[in-house]
C-alpha positions as a Markdown table, in Angstrom:
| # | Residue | x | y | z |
|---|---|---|---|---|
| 1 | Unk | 0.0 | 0.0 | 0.0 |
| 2 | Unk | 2.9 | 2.4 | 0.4 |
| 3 | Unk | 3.9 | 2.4 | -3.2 |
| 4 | Unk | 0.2 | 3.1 | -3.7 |
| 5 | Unk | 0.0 | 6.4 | -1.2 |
| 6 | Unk | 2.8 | 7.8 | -2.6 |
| 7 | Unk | 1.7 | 7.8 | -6.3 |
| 8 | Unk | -1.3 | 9.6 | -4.9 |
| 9 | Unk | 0.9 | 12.3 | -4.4 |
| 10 | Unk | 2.7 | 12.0 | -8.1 |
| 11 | Unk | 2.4 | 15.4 | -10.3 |
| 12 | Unk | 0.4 | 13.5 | -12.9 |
| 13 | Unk | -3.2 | 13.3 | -13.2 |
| 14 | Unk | -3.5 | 10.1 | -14.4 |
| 15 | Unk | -1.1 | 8.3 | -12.2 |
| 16 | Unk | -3.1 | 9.9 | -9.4 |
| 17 | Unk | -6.4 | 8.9 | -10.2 |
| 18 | Unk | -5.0 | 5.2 | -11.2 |
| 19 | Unk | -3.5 | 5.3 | -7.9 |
| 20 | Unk | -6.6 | 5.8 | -5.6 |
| 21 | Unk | -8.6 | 3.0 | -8.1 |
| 22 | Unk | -5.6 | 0.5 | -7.1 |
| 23 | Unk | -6.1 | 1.7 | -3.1 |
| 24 | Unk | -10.1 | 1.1 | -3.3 |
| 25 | Unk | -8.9 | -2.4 | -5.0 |
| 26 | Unk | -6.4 | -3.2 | -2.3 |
| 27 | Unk | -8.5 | -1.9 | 0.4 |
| 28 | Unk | -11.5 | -4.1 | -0.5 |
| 29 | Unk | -9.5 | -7.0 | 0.1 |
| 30 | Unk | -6.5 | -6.2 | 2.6 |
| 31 | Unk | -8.0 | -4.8 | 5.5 |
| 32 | Unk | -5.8 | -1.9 | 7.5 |
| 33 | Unk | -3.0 | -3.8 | 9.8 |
| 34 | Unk | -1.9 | -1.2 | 12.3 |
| 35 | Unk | -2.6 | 2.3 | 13.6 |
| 36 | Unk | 0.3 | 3.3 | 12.1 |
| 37 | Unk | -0.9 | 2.4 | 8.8 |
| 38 | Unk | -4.2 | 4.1 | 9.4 |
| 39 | Unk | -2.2 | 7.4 | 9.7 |
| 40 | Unk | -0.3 | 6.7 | 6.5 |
| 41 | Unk | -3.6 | 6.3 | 4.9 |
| 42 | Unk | -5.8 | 9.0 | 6.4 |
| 43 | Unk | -2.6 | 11.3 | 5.8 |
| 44 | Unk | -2.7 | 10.6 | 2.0 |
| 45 | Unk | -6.3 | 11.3 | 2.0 |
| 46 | Unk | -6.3 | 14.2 | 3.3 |
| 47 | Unk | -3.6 | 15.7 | 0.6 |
| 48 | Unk | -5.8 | 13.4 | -2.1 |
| 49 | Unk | -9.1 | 15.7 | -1.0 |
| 50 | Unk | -7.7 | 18.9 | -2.3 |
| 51 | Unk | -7.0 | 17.6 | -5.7 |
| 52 | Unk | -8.3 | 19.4 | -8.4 |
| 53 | Unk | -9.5 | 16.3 | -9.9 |
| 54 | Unk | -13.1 | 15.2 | -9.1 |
| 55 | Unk | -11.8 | 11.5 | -9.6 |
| 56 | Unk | -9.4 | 11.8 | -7.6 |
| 57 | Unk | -11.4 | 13.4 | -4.5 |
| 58 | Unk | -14.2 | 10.9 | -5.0 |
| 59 | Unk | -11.7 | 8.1 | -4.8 |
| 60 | Unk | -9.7 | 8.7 | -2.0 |
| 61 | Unk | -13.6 | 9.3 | -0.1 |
| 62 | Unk | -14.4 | 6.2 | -1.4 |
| 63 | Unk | -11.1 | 4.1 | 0.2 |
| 64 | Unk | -11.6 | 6.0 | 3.1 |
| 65 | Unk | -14.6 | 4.7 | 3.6 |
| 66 | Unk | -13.8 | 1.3 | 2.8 |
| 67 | Unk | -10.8 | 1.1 | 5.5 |
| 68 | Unk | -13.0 | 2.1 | 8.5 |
| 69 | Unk | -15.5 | -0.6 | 7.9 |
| 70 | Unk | -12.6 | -2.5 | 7.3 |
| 71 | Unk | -10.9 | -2.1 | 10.0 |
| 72 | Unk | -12.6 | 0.0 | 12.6 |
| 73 | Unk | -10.3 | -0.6 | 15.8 |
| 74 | Unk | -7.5 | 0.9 | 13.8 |
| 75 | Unk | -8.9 | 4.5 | 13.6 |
| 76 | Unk | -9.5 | 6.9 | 16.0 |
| 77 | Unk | -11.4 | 10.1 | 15.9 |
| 78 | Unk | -7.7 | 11.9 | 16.1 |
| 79 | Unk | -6.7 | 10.5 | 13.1 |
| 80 | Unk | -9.7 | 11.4 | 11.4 |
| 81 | Unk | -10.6 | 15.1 | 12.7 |
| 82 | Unk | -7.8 | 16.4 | 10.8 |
| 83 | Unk | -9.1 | 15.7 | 7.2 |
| 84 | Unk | -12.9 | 16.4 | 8.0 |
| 85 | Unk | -12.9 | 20.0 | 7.3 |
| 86 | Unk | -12.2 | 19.0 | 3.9 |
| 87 | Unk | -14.2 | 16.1 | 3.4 |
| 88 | Unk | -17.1 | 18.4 | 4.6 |
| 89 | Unk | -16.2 | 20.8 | 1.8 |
| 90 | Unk | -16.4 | 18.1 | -0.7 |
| 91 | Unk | -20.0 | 17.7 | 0.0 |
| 92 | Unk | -20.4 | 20.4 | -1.8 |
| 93 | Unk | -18.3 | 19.7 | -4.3 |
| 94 | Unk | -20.0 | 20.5 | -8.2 |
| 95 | Unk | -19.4 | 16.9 | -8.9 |
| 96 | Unk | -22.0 | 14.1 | -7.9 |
| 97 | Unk | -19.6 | 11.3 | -7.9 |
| 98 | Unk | -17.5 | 13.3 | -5.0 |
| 99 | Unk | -20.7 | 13.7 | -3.2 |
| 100 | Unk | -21.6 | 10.4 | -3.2 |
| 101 | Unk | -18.3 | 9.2 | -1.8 |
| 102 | Unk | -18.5 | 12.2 | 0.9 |
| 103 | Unk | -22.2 | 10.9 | 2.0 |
| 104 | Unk | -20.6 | 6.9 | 1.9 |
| 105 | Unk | -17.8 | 8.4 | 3.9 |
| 106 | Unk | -19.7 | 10.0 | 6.4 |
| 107 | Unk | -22.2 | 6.8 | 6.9 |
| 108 | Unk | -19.5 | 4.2 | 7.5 |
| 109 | Unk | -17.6 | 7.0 | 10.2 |
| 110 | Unk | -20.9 | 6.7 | 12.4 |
| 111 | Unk | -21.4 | 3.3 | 11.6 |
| 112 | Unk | -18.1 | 2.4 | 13.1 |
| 113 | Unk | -18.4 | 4.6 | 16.2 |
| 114 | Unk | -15.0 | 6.3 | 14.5 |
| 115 | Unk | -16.5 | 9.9 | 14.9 |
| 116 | Unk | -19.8 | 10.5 | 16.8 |
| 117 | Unk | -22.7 | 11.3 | 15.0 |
| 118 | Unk | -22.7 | 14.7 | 17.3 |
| 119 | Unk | -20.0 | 15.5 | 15.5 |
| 120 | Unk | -20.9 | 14.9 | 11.7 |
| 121 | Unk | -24.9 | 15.9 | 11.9 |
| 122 | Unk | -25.6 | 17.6 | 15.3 |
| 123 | Unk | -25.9 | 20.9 | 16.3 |
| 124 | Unk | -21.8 | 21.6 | 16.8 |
| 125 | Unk | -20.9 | 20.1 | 13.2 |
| 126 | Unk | -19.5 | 22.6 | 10.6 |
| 127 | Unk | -22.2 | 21.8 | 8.0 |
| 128 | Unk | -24.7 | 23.8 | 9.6 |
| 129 | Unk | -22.2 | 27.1 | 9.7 |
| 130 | Unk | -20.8 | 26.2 | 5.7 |
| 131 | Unk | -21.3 | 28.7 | 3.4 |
| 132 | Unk | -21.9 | 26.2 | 0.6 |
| 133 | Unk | -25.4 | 25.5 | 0.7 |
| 134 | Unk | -24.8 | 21.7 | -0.2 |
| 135 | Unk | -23.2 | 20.8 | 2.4 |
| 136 | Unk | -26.0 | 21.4 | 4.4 |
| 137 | Unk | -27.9 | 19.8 | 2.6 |
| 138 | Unk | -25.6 | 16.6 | 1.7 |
| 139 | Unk | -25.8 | 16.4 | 5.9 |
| 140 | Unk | -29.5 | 16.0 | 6.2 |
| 141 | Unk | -29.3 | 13.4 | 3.4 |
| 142 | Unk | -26.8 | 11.8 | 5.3 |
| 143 | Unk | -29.3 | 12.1 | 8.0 |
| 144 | Unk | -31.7 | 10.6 | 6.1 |
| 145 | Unk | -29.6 | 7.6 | 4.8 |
| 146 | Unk | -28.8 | 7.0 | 8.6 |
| 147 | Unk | -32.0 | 6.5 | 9.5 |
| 148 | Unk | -33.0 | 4.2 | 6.9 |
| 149 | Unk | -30.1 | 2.3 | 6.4 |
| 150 | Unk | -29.1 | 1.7 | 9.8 |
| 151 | Unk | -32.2 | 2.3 | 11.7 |
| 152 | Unk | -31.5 | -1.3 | 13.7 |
| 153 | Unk | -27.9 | 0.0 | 14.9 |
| 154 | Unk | -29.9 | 3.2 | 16.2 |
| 155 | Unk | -32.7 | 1.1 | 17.7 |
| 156 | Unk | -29.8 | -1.0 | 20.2 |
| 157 | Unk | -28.5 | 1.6 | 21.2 |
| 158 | Unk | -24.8 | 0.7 | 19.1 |
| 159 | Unk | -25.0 | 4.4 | 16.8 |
| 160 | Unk | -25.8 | 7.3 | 19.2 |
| 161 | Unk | -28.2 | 9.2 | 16.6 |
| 162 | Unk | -31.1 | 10.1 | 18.5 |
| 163 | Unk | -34.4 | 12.1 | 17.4 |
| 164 | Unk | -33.5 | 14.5 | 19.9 |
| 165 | Unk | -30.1 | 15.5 | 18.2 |
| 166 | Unk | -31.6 | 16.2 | 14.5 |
| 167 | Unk | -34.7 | 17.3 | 15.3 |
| 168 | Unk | -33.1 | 20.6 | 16.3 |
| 169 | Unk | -30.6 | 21.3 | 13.5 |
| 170 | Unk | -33.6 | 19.5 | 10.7 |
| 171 | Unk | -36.1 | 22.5 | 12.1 |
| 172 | Unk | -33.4 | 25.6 | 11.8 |
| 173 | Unk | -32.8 | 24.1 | 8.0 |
| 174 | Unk | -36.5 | 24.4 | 7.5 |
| 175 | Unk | -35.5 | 28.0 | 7.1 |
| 176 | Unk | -32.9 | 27.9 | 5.0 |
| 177 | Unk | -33.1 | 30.5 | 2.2 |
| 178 | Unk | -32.1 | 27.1 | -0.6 |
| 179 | Unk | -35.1 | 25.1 | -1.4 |
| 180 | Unk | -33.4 | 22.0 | -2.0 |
| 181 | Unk | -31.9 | 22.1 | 2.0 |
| 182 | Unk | -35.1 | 22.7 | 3.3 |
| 183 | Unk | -37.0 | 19.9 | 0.9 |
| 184 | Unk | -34.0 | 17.7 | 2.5 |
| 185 | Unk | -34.4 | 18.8 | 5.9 |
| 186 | Unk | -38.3 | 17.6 | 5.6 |
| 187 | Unk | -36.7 | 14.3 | 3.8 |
| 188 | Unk | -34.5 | 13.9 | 6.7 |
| 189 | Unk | -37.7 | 14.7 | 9.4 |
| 190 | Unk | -39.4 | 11.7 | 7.7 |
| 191 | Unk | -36.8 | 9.1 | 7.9 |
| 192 | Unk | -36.1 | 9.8 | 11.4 |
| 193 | Unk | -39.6 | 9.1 | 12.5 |
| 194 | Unk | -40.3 | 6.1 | 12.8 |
| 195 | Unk | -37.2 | 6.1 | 15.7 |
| 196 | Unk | -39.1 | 8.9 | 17.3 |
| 197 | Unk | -42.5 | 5.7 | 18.4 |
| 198 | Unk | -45.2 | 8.5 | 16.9 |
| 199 | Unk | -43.9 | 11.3 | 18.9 |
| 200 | Unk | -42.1 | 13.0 | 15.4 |
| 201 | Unk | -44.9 | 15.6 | 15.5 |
| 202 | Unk | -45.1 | 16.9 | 19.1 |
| 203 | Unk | -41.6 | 17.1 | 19.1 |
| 204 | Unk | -42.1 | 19.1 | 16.3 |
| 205 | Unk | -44.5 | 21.1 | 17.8 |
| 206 | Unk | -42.9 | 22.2 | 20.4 |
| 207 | Unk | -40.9 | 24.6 | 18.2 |
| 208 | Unk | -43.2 | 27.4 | 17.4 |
| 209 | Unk | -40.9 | 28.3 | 14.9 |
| 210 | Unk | -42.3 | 26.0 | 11.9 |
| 211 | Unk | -44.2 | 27.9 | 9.3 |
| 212 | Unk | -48.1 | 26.9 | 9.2 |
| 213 | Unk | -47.3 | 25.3 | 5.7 |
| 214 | Unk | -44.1 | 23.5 | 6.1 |
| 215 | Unk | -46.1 | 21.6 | 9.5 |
| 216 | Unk | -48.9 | 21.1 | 7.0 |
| 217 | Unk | -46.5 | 19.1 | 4.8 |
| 218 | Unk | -44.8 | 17.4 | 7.2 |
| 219 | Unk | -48.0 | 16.4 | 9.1 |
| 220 | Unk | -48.3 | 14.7 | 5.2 |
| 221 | Unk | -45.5 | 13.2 | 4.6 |
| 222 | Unk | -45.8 | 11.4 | 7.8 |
| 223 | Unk | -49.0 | 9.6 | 7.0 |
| 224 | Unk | -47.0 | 8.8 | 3.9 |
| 225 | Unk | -47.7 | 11.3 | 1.2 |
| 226 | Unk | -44.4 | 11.1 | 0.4 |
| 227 | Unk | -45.4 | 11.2 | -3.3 |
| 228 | Unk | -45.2 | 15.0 | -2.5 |
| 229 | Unk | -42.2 | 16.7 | -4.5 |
| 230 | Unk | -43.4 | 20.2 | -4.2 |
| 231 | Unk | -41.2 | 21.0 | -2.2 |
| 232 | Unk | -41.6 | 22.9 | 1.3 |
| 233 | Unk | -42.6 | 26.7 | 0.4 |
């Protein structure tokens, strides 16, 4: 893997992007040895995420991701903080391949109890301060995606991402001045739900601060009219 991170630092494109496909290959069936090795990796990421080249940020997202499912007991949240202001910026990156690998990323750091889910979606992580508009919303897709995909980790107990911490940052969205953050901050409301027992709309009541229209629509999409793409006003 070595050889591998350092031709992800070469001055040519295409040995760059040839050398993050050959680290998602290795990685998918080497799993991280050491701690050590982690911060190799997660060092060469980090360098990798301010490429120029959409490729080249989606890949190293990508192996990223891949390593800490891999090979969870190897990373700690100090090895990762560094390179999370940038893979927050890449959320909002033009490119929908790099935003895909960002929301992946992001998904399999909660799943593996690397970074807390505080820290990625609550109310102290940087999305909600980002002056790019899609990372704010990329974030309450990844809420979204949490909740449905991993709704029996949140259930035990094993992926601390409770109603009570999106509910709060989901609601200030709803007033977002971009439409498609507050369409995903209802999207996100919905999928966390069924996790709240049927309380989703007191809780939601209790902030007087929801427009008369936006409750109507939730209040919809939680009997399941979510056929309703209109957005939320």
């Amino acid at each position: 893997m070595e050889r591998t991170l350092q031709s992800m630092a070469s001055p040519n494109m295409k040995t760059r992007i040839a050398a993050v496909d050959d680290l998602q290959t290795y990685l998918a069936r080497h799993a991280v040895s050491s701690r050590d090795e982690a911060a190799c990796l997660c060092e060469a990421i980090h360098k990798s995420l301010k490429d120029a080249n959409y490729k080249v940020c989606a890949g190293a997202l990508a192996a990223l991701a891949v390593a800490v499912l891999g090979a969870p007991d190897c990373f700690t949240a100090s090895l990762v903080h560094p390179l999370l202001p940038a893979a927050f910026d890449r959320l909002g990156d033009a490119k929908g391949p790099v935003r895909d690998s960002g929301r992946d990323l992001f998904i399999a750091l909660m799943r593996s109890s690397v970074v807390g889910a505080h820290e990625l979606v609550g109310k102290e992580s940087p999305a909600w301060r980002h002056k790019n508009w899609r990372v704010r919303e990329e974030t309450l897709r990844i809420v979204e995606r949490a909740f449905r995909e991993l709704a029996g980790e949140i259930a035990s107990g094993d992926l601390n991402l409770g109603v009570k911490l999106v509910v709060p940052v989901a609601v200030t969205t709803l007033e977002d001045r971009e439409p498609a953050v507050r369409e995903a901050a209802i999207c996100a409301l919905v999928a966390a739900a069924p996790s709240a027992g049927g309380d989703m709309l007191r809780l939601l009541q209790k902030h007087g601060s929801i427009r008369p229209g936006q409750m109507k629509e939730l209040a919809a999409r939680l009997e399941g009219d979510s056929g309703g793409g209109n957005g939320v006003g």
